[in-house]
Coordinates of C-alpha atoms in Angstrom, one line a residue:
M1 CA -82.9 -3.3 -52.7
D2 CA -83.0 -6.4 -54.5
K3 CA -86.2 -7.0 -55.4
Q4 CA -86.2 -10.8 -54.0
E5 CA -85.9 -9.7 -50.9
S6 CA -87.9 -6.9 -50.4
W7 CA -88.9 -8.5 -46.8
K8 CA -86.0 -6.9 -45.4
R9 CA -85.1 -3.5 -43.9
T10 CA -81.9 -4.2 -44.1
D11 CA -78.9 -7.2 -43.9
E12 CA -77.0 -5.7 -40.7
I13 CA -77.5 -6.9 -37.7
E14 CA -77.1 -5.0 -34.1
I15 CA -75.5 -6.0 -31.0
D16 CA -77.7 -5.6 -27.8
L17 CA -75.9 -4.3 -25.7
M18 CA -78.4 -4.6 -22.8
D19 CA -79.7 -8.0 -23.8
L20 CA -76.0 -9.5 -23.7
L21 CA -75.8 -8.6 -20.8
R22 CA -78.9 -9.3 -19.3
R23 CA -78.8 -12.5 -20.6
V24 CA -75.5 -12.8 -19.6
C25 CA -75.9 -11.9 -15.9
G26 CA -78.8 -14.5 -16.2
Q27 CA -76.2 -17.9 -16.9
W28 CA -75.2 -16.8 -13.8
K29 CA -74.8 -20.2 -12.2
R30 CA -73.2 -21.7 -15.5
I31 CA -70.6 -18.6 -15.0
V32 CA -70.0 -19.7 -11.8
L33 CA -69.5 -23.5 -12.0
C34 CA -67.3 -22.6 -14.5
A35 CA -65.3 -20.8 -12.9
A36 CA -65.4 -23.5 -9.7
A37 CA -63.6 -26.1 -12.3
C38 CA -61.0 -23.5 -13.4
A39 CA -60.4 -22.3 -9.6
V40 CA -60.1 -26.4 -9.5
L41 CA -58.1 -27.3 -12.1
L42 CA -55.9 -23.9 -11.9
G43 CA -55.1 -24.3 -8.4
G44 CA -54.2 -28.5 -9.0
Y45 CA -51.4 -27.0 -11.0
G46 CA -50.0 -24.0 -8.5
W47 CA -50.1 -26.8 -6.2
M48 CA -47.9 -28.8 -7.7
K49 CA -45.8 -25.9 -9.1
G50 CA -45.5 -24.8 -5.6
T51 CA -44.0 -28.2 -4.2
E52 CA -42.5 -29.4 -6.8
S53 CA -39.0 -31.0 -5.7
T54 CA -35.9 -28.7 -6.4
D55 CA -34.5 -31.9 -7.1
A56 CA -37.4 -32.6 -10.5
E57 CA -33.9 -32.3 -13.0
A58 CA -32.8 -36.3 -13.0
P59 CA -29.5 -36.6 -12.4
A60 CA -26.7 -38.6 -13.9
A61 CA -26.8 -41.9 -13.0
L62 CA -24.8 -42.8 -9.8
E63 CA -23.5 -46.3 -11.4
D64 CA -19.1 -46.5 -11.8
V65 CA -18.1 -43.8 -14.8
E66 CA -14.8 -44.1 -15.8
L67 CA -13.2 -40.5 -15.6
T68 CA -9.9 -39.6 -16.8
E69 CA -7.1 -39.3 -14.5
D70 CA -7.8 -35.0 -15.0
E71 CA -10.9 -35.9 -14.3
Q72 CA -11.4 -37.1 -11.2
K73 CA -8.5 -34.6 -9.7
A74 CA -11.0 -32.0 -10.2
V75 CA -13.8 -34.2 -8.6
E76 CA -11.9 -35.2 -6.1
D77 CA -11.1 -31.2 -5.7
A78 CA -14.6 -30.5 -5.5
V79 CA -15.9 -32.7 -2.3
Q80 CA -13.0 -31.6 -0.4
L81 CA -13.6 -28.1 -1.3
A82 CA -17.7 -29.0 -0.1
K83 CA -16.8 -30.9 2.6
D84 CA -14.8 -27.4 3.4
N85 CA -17.4 -25.2 3.1
Q86 CA -19.4 -27.2 4.7
E87 CA -17.6 -26.6 8.7
L88 CA -17.1 -23.4 7.9
E89 CA -20.7 -23.4 8.0
T90 CA -21.2 -25.1 10.4
Y91 CA -18.8 -23.5 12.3
L92 CA -20.3 -20.0 11.6
D93 CA -23.7 -21.2 13.2
N94 CA -22.5 -22.7 16.4
S95 CA -19.4 -20.8 17.1
L96 CA -20.1 -18.4 20.5
L97 CA -17.2 -15.9 19.4
M98 CA -18.1 -15.5 15.1
Q99 CA -22.0 -14.6 16.7
A100 CA -21.0 -12.3 19.1
D101 CA -21.1 -7.8 18.8
P102 CA -17.9 -7.0 17.7
Y103 CA -18.5 -3.2 18.4
H104 CA -20.4 -4.4 21.9
K105 CA -17.3 -7.4 22.4
A106 CA -18.5 -8.5 27.0
R107 CA -15.1 -9.1 28.6
Q108 CA -14.9 -10.2 32.1
A109 CA -11.2 -10.1 33.2
L110 CA -10.3 -11.8 36.3
L111 CA -6.6 -11.2 37.9
Y112 CA -5.0 -14.6 39.9
C113 CA -2.4 -13.9 42.3
I114 CA 0.0 -17.5 43.3
D115 CA 1.7 -16.7 46.5
R116 CA 2.8 -18.7 49.4
A117 CA 4.8 -21.3 46.4
D118 CA 8.6 -21.6 46.4
R119 CA 10.5 -19.7 44.5
Q120 CA 12.4 -22.8 42.7
N121 CA 8.2 -24.3 42.3
L122 CA 6.6 -20.5 41.0
A123 CA 7.5 -21.0 38.0
A124 CA 6.2 -24.9 37.3
V125 CA 2.5 -23.6 39.5
T126 CA 2.8 -20.3 37.4
E127 CA 3.3 -22.4 34.4
S128 CA 0.2 -25.1 35.1
Y129 CA -2.8 -22.6 36.1
L130 CA -1.6 -21.3 31.9
N131 CA -1.1 -24.3 29.9
Y132 CA -4.3 -25.3 31.8
T133 CA -6.3 -22.6 31.0
A134 CA -5.6 -21.4 27.8
N135 CA -4.9 -24.9 25.7
G136 CA -8.0 -26.0 26.5
G137 CA -7.8 -27.8 30.1
A138 CA -10.2 -25.0 31.4
A139 CA -13.0 -25.4 28.8
E140 CA -13.3 -29.2 29.2
E141 CA -14.2 -29.0 32.3
L142 CA -16.5 -26.2 32.4
G143 CA -18.1 -28.1 29.5
K144 CA -18.4 -31.6 31.0
S145 CA -19.5 -29.9 35.0
Y146 CA -22.2 -27.4 33.6
D147 CA -24.5 -28.0 31.0
R148 CA -25.4 -24.8 29.6
W149 CA -21.8 -25.1 28.1
K150 CA -22.2 -28.3 26.2
M151 CA -21.0 -27.5 23.1
D152 CA -18.1 -28.1 20.9
R153 CA -14.3 -27.9 23.2
S154 CA -13.2 -26.0 20.2
Y155 CA -16.6 -23.6 20.3
L156 CA -15.6 -22.8 24.1
D157 CA -11.6 -22.3 24.2
E158 CA -11.7 -19.4 21.7
L159 CA -13.4 -17.6 24.4
I160 CA -10.8 -18.0 27.6
T161 CA -7.3 -16.9 27.6
A162 CA -4.7 -16.7 30.5
Y163 CA -1.4 -14.7 30.3
Q164 CA 0.5 -12.9 32.4
K165 CA 2.0 -8.8 31.4
T166 CA 5.7 -8.8 31.2
Y167 CA 6.9 -6.3 33.6
S168 CA 10.2 -3.7 33.6
Y169 CA 13.4 -4.3 35.3
P170 CA 13.0 -1.9 38.8
Y171 CA 9.2 -3.7 38.2
Q172 CA 10.9 -6.8 39.0
A173 CA 13.5 -5.4 41.9
V174 CA 10.6 -5.0 43.7
L175 CA 8.9 -7.9 43.1
S176 CA 11.6 -10.8 43.9
G177 CA 12.8 -8.8 47.0
G178 CA 16.6 -10.3 46.8
A179 CA 17.4 -13.8 46.7
A180 CA 18.7 -14.0 50.5
S181 CA 15.6 -12.7 51.6
S182 CA 13.3 -15.5 51.2
Q183 CA 12.4 -18.4 50.3
L184 CA 8.6 -18.1 48.9
A185 CA 7.7 -16.0 46.4
E186 CA 4.4 -14.6 44.5
S187 CA 3.2 -14.8 41.2
L188 CA 0.4 -13.0 39.0
F189 CA -1.4 -13.9 36.1
Y190 CA -5.2 -12.7 34.3
V191 CA -7.5 -15.2 32.1
E192 CA -10.2 -13.8 30.5
I193 CA -13.6 -14.8 29.3
T194 CA -15.5 -13.5 26.5
G195 CA -19.5 -13.8 25.9
K196 CA -21.6 -13.7 23.2
D197 CA -23.3 -10.4 25.9
A198 CA -22.6 -8.7 28.9
G199 CA -24.6 -12.3 30.6
E200 CA -22.4 -14.7 29.5
A201 CA -19.6 -13.4 30.5
R202 CA -20.5 -12.8 33.6
E203 CA -22.0 -16.3 33.9
M204 CA -18.6 -18.1 32.4
A205 CA -16.3 -16.5 34.6
R206 CA -18.2 -17.3 37.7
D207 CA -18.4 -20.6 36.5
M208 CA -14.3 -20.6 35.9
Q209 CA -13.3 -19.6 39.2
Q210 CA -14.7 -23.3 40.5
V211 CA -12.6 -24.9 37.6
L212 CA -9.9 -22.9 38.4
E213 CA -9.9 -23.9 41.9
K214 CA -10.5 -27.3 42.0
Y215 CA -7.8 -27.6 39.9
S216 CA -5.6 -25.9 42.3
A217 CA -5.7 -29.4 44.6
Q218 CA -4.6 -30.7 41.7
V219 CA -1.1 -28.5 40.6
K220 CA 0.0 -28.6 44.4
K221 CA 0.1 -32.1 43.9
T222 CA 2.0 -31.7 40.6
A223 CA 3.8 -28.7 41.1
G224 CA 4.5 -27.3 44.6
S225 CA 2.9 -26.1 47.8
H226 CA 1.0 -22.6 47.4
R227 CA -1.6 -20.4 47.9
L228 CA -4.0 -19.4 44.7
R229 CA -6.4 -16.3 45.2
L230 CA -8.6 -14.2 43.0
V231 CA -7.5 -10.4 42.9
S232 CA -9.5 -8.7 41.1
S233 CA -12.3 -9.3 38.5
A234 CA -13.4 -6.2 36.2
E235 CA -15.9 -6.5 33.3
S236 CA -15.8 -4.0 29.8
I237 CA -17.6 -3.4 26.6
T238 CA -15.2 -3.4 23.5
A239 CA -15.2 -2.5 19.9
D240 CA -12.6 -5.0 19.0
S241 CA -12.3 -4.5 15.1
D242 CA -9.9 -7.6 15.5
L243 CA -13.2 -9.6 15.6
K244 CA -14.8 -8.1 13.0
A245 CA -11.8 -8.2 11.0
R246 CA -12.4 -12.0 11.7
Q247 CA -15.7 -12.8 11.5
R248 CA -16.5 -11.0 8.1
D249 CA -13.0 -13.0 6.6
R250 CA -15.2 -16.3 7.6
K251 CA -17.9 -14.6 5.9
S252 CA -16.0 -13.5 2.6
Q253 CA -14.2 -17.4 3.0
L254 CA -17.7 -19.6 2.7
S255 CA -19.3 -16.8 -0.1
S256 CA -16.0 -17.6 -2.0
G257 CA -15.7 -21.5 -1.5
R258 CA -19.9 -21.8 -2.7
E259 CA -18.4 -19.6 -5.7
S260 CA -15.9 -21.7 -6.9
L261 CA -18.1 -24.9 -5.9
K262 CA -20.3 -23.7 -8.3
T263 CA -18.0 -22.5 -10.9
M264 CA -16.1 -26.1 -10.7
T265 CA -19.8 -28.9 -10.7
A266 CA -20.8 -26.1 -13.6
A267 CA -18.5 -27.2 -15.8
F268 CA -19.0 -31.3 -15.3
S269 CA -19.7 -33.6 -17.7
R270 CA -22.5 -35.4 -17.0
E271 CA -20.4 -38.6 -16.2
Q272 CA -18.5 -36.4 -12.9
M273 CA -21.1 -34.7 -12.4
A274 CA -22.4 -38.8 -11.3
A275 CA -19.3 -39.1 -10.2
Y276 CA -18.9 -35.6 -7.0
Q277 CA -23.0 -36.5 -5.8
K278 CA -21.8 -40.3 -5.2
A279 CA -18.8 -39.1 -3.1
S280 CA -20.8 -36.4 -1.2
G281 CA -24.1 -37.9 -0.9
D282 CA -22.8 -40.1 1.3
S283 CA -21.1 -37.4 3.2
G284 CA -23.6 -35.7 3.1
E285 CA -26.4 -38.1 3.1
E286 CA -27.8 -37.6 6.7
K287 CA -27.8 -33.5 5.7
A288 CA -29.8 -33.9 2.9
A289 CA -32.6 -35.5 4.9
D290 CA -32.8 -32.9 7.7
K291 CA -33.3 -30.8 5.5
K292 CA -35.8 -32.3 3.7
N293 CA -37.4 -32.0 6.6
S294 CA -37.0 -29.3 7.7
S295 CA -38.2 -28.3 4.6
G296 CA -41.4 -29.4 4.8
K297 CA -43.7 -27.1 5.8
E298 CA -41.7 -24.6 4.0
T299 CA -42.3 -26.3 1.2
A300 CA -46.3 -27.6 1.4
A301 CA -46.6 -23.6 2.7
S302 CA -45.7 -22.3 -0.5
G303 CA -48.0 -25.3 -2.4
R304 CA -50.7 -23.9 0.0
R305 CA -50.4 -20.0 -1.1
K306 CA -49.6 -21.2 -5.3
A307 CA -53.1 -22.7 -5.2
F308 CA -54.5 -20.2 -3.8
Q309 CA -53.0 -17.6 -6.0
Y310 CA -53.5 -19.9 -9.2
G311 CA -57.0 -20.8 -8.8
L312 CA -58.0 -17.2 -7.7
L313 CA -56.9 -16.6 -11.3
G314 CA -58.2 -19.3 -12.6
F315 CA -62.1 -18.1 -10.8
L316 CA -61.9 -14.8 -12.9
A317 CA -60.3 -17.2 -16.1
G318 CA -63.2 -18.9 -15.9
I319 CA -66.0 -15.8 -16.1
C320 CA -63.6 -13.9 -18.2
A321 CA -64.2 -17.4 -20.5
Y322 CA -67.2 -18.2 -20.2
G323 CA -68.2 -14.7 -20.2
C324 CA -66.0 -14.1 -24.2
I325 CA -67.6 -17.9 -25.0
Y326 CA -71.2 -16.3 -24.8
A327 CA -70.9 -13.8 -26.1
C328 CA -69.6 -15.2 -29.6
W329 CA -72.0 -17.2 -29.4
Y330 CA -74.4 -14.4 -29.2
V331 CA -73.0 -12.7 -32.3
F332 CA -71.9 -14.7 -34.7
S333 CA -74.9 -17.4 -33.5
G334 CA -77.3 -16.2 -36.2
T335 CA -80.4 -17.0 -34.2
V336 CA -83.5 -14.9 -32.6
K337 CA -82.6 -12.9 -29.8
H338 CA -86.4 -11.4 -29.6
A339 CA -88.9 -9.4 -31.4
E340 CA -87.1 -6.4 -31.3
E341 CA -84.3 -8.1 -34.0
I342 CA -87.3 -8.9 -36.5
K343 CA -88.5 -5.4 -35.9
R344 CA -85.5 -3.7 -36.8
R345 CA -84.2 -5.8 -40.1
Y346 CA -87.5 -7.2 -41.8
V347 CA -91.0 -5.2 -43.1
F348 CA -93.4 -7.7 -42.0
P349 CA -95.4 -6.5 -38.7
V350 CA -94.0 -7.9 -35.5
Y351 CA -97.3 -8.9 -33.4
G352 CA -95.7 -9.2 -30.1
Q353 CA -93.5 -12.1 -27.6
L354 CA -95.1 -14.7 -26.2
Q355 CA -94.1 -17.4 -23.5
P356 CA -95.8 -20.7 -22.7
G357 CA -95.0 -23.0 -20.5
K358 CA -96.0 -20.0 -18.0
S359 CA -99.8 -20.3 -17.8
G360 CA -99.7 -23.2 -14.3
R361 CA -98.8 -20.1 -12.4
K362 CA -100.9 -18.7 -8.9
H363 CA -104.1 -16.8 -10.6
G364 CA -104.0 -13.3 -9.4
S365 CA -100.2 -13.7 -9.7
I366 CA -98.7 -10.3 -11.0
K367 CA -96.5 -12.0 -13.5
Q368 CA -99.6 -14.1 -14.1
H369 CA -101.8 -11.0 -14.9
A370 CA -98.4 -9.6 -17.1
L371 CA -99.0 -13.3 -18.7
E372 CA -102.5 -12.3 -19.5
N373 CA -102.2 -9.3 -21.5
T374 CA -98.9 -9.8 -23.7
E375 CA -101.7 -12.6 -24.8
A376 CA -104.2 -10.6 -24.7
Q377 CA -102.4 -7.5 -27.0
V378 CA -100.8 -10.2 -29.4
L379 CA -104.5 -12.1 -30.3
N380 CA -105.6 -8.8 -31.3
R381 CA -103.2 -7.0 -32.5
I382 CA -103.7 -10.2 -35.0
R383 CA -107.6 -10.0 -35.6
L384 CA -106.9 -6.0 -35.5
A385 CA -104.6 -7.0 -39.2
C386 CA -106.6 -9.6 -40.0
K387 CA -109.9 -7.3 -40.0
K388 CA -107.4 -4.5 -42.1
Q389 CA -106.4 -7.2 -44.4
G390 CA -109.7 -8.8 -45.1
V391 CA -108.2 -12.3 -44.2
E392 CA -110.3 -14.9 -43.1
K393 CA -108.5 -17.7 -43.4
L394 CA -104.9 -18.0 -42.1
C395 CA -101.9 -20.2 -41.0
A396 CA -99.7 -20.3 -38.8
A397 CA -96.6 -21.5 -40.2
S398 CA -93.1 -23.2 -38.0
D399 CA -89.4 -23.8 -39.5
Y400 CA -89.2 -26.1 -36.8
P401 CA -91.7 -28.3 -34.6
L402 CA -93.1 -26.9 -32.1
A403 CA -93.5 -27.7 -28.4
G404 CA -96.5 -29.2 -26.7
P405 CA -96.9 -25.8 -24.3
E406 CA -96.3 -23.7 -28.0
R407 CA -99.0 -25.9 -29.8
E408 CA -101.7 -25.5 -27.3
C409 CA -101.5 -21.0 -27.2
L410 CA -102.0 -21.7 -30.3
E411 CA -105.0 -23.8 -30.7
K412 CA -106.2 -21.6 -28.1
M413 CA -105.6 -18.6 -30.0
A414 CA -107.0 -20.2 -33.2
G415 CA -110.5 -20.6 -31.0
Q416 CA -111.0 -17.1 -29.9
L417 CA -110.2 -15.3 -32.9
A418 CA -112.8 -17.6 -34.2
E419 CA -115.1 -15.8 -32.4
Y420 CA -114.4 -12.8 -34.7
G421 CA -114.7 -15.1 -38.2
I422 CA -110.7 -15.8 -38.4
R423 CA -109.7 -19.5 -39.1
M424 CA -106.4 -19.9 -38.4
S425 CA -104.6 -23.5 -38.8
V426 CA -101.1 -24.7 -37.6
A427 CA -98.6 -26.5 -39.7
E428 CA -95.2 -27.3 -37.8
S429 CA -92.1 -28.0 -39.8
I430 CA -92.8 -25.9 -42.8
R431 CA -89.6 -26.2 -44.9
T432 CA -89.2 -30.2 -44.7
D433 CA -93.0 -31.4 -44.5
T434 CA -93.8 -30.5 -48.2
A435 CA -97.5 -32.2 -48.0
A436 CA -98.2 -28.5 -45.7
W437 CA -97.1 -26.5 -49.3
D438 CA -100.5 -27.8 -51.2
F439 CA -102.1 -25.9 -47.9
L440 CA -100.2 -23.2 -47.1
A441 CA -100.6 -22.0 -51.4
E442 CA -104.5 -22.6 -50.6
T443 CA -104.7 -20.9 -47.3
G444 CA -103.0 -17.7 -49.3
N445 CA -102.5 -16.2 -45.6
V446 CA -99.3 -16.6 -43.3
L447 CA -98.6 -15.6 -39.7
L448 CA -94.7 -16.7 -39.7
V449 CA -94.2 -18.4 -35.6
C450 CA -90.9 -17.6 -34.7
R451 CA -89.0 -19.6 -32.0
A452 CA -86.4 -17.0 -30.1
G453 CA -82.6 -18.9 -29.8
M454 CA -83.7 -21.4 -32.5
T455 CA -85.0 -19.3 -35.3
T456 CA -82.8 -18.3 -38.2
Y457 CA -82.0 -15.3 -40.3
Q458 CA -81.3 -18.1 -42.7
A459 CA -84.6 -19.9 -42.1
I460 CA -86.3 -16.8 -42.0
D461 CA -84.7 -15.8 -45.8
D462 CA -85.6 -19.1 -47.0
V463 CA -89.0 -19.5 -46.0
M464 CA -90.5 -15.4 -46.8
G465 CA -88.4 -16.5 -50.7
F466 CA -90.4 -19.7 -50.7
F467 CA -93.2 -17.6 -50.0
M468 CA -93.1 -15.0 -52.7
E469 CA -91.8 -17.5 -55.4
N470 CA -95.8 -18.6 -53.9
G471 CA -97.2 -15.7 -54.0
I472 CA -98.5 -17.0 -49.6
S473 CA -98.5 -13.6 -48.1
V474 CA -97.6 -12.8 -44.8
A475 CA -98.8 -11.3 -42.2
G476 CA -97.2 -10.8 -40.3
A477 CA -94.7 -12.7 -37.0
M478 CA -94.5 -13.4 -33.4
L479 CA -92.1 -14.6 -31.1
F480 CA -92.2 -17.5 -28.4
S481 CA -89.6 -17.8 -25.7
K482 CA -86.9 -20.5 -25.0
S483 CA -89.7 -23.1 -23.6
T484 CA -89.6 -23.8 -20.0

């Protein structure tokens, strides 16, 4: 060991993990504040991240741009394809036939008979009903007369079909009964209703009967006298492979159209994209507004979800960050933490650790009693050490300015030691107060006074070097906890 540092046991400083943990837990208020601040900051960032618009990327300016003929043609094709995709999507969303279950297709078949009609008028009467039913007239009347069928005519029209069966020659001869036998004749035709489900098909079939009965009066005026009567109705649930193929084709067509549009627009230049957005925006302005309104709640929910996730992450990160920073300060600050550290590092005795400013506690309390015992123990250890070494004069020296409670504590100890014939004086800031150096040399014995969290090991080494150079004996050390 170096003679100039004979006061040291070791240069290594051991980390007291239990003391570190205790000190970190004692900082819980600051930890909570730090964690809350991090939670607010990251929560706000999460909110902005969750609610940021999908249109955050600034589009190209929508002013008039000059495009080549091929570029303009590509833009027009993309606009038309976007329009086609939109129309097809609307059809799939609103068509009852596209929403029907193809494996459980609900149908209602109505068999009608036209009789009491002149033979020469029978064809005209029959075709009038077929034309009215199969080509949209009946669907239009359904939408006008019944609120539950108020929808686009094309969606109703595809649910209604009308047809006649083709009979073989012997059956046709029986139906005709001979041209000379009678001037009256009859014919049959079918009306078939497809519904989204069986109940809907049943309701539409009942309404269709009313529509055809109402239309019968008009046919009598235009095509001739006759009687229309419902012969029978039948309900069926069938699997329709053609409907399934039709639904699949429409959905595949929409998916293919979207992919094609995505590919086309991905290849656009900035100018083409500006022209495309301007052209498609005029026709899709209302749709964009609707989408914005409908997605408002979803955007807010996403923002709250992100804010909670990031806030929780920020709270945990704040705890970890404060703990890591405090641990680094604890390890690398180089200050004295408690009396045991001084005992492990230096050879001179350490008489104990006091808490100044605690004497105002309620008299008779447990903590007050423990404090008085500690002060008495430190005082008696110093007294016995001085008696053993024959010390009659002692200077309590600190390398920092003493706080009021610390000075009062030392003066109280000096008064008690005086009763035992030991004169103790107090010196502050001995590293910078040159006037105190002569006094220290004259006294010859020093009680080193340190403060936890402020006095550094480097400061102790400096004053110990000064004491050794000037033949000043160090009787020991005492430690004050941080003044409150």
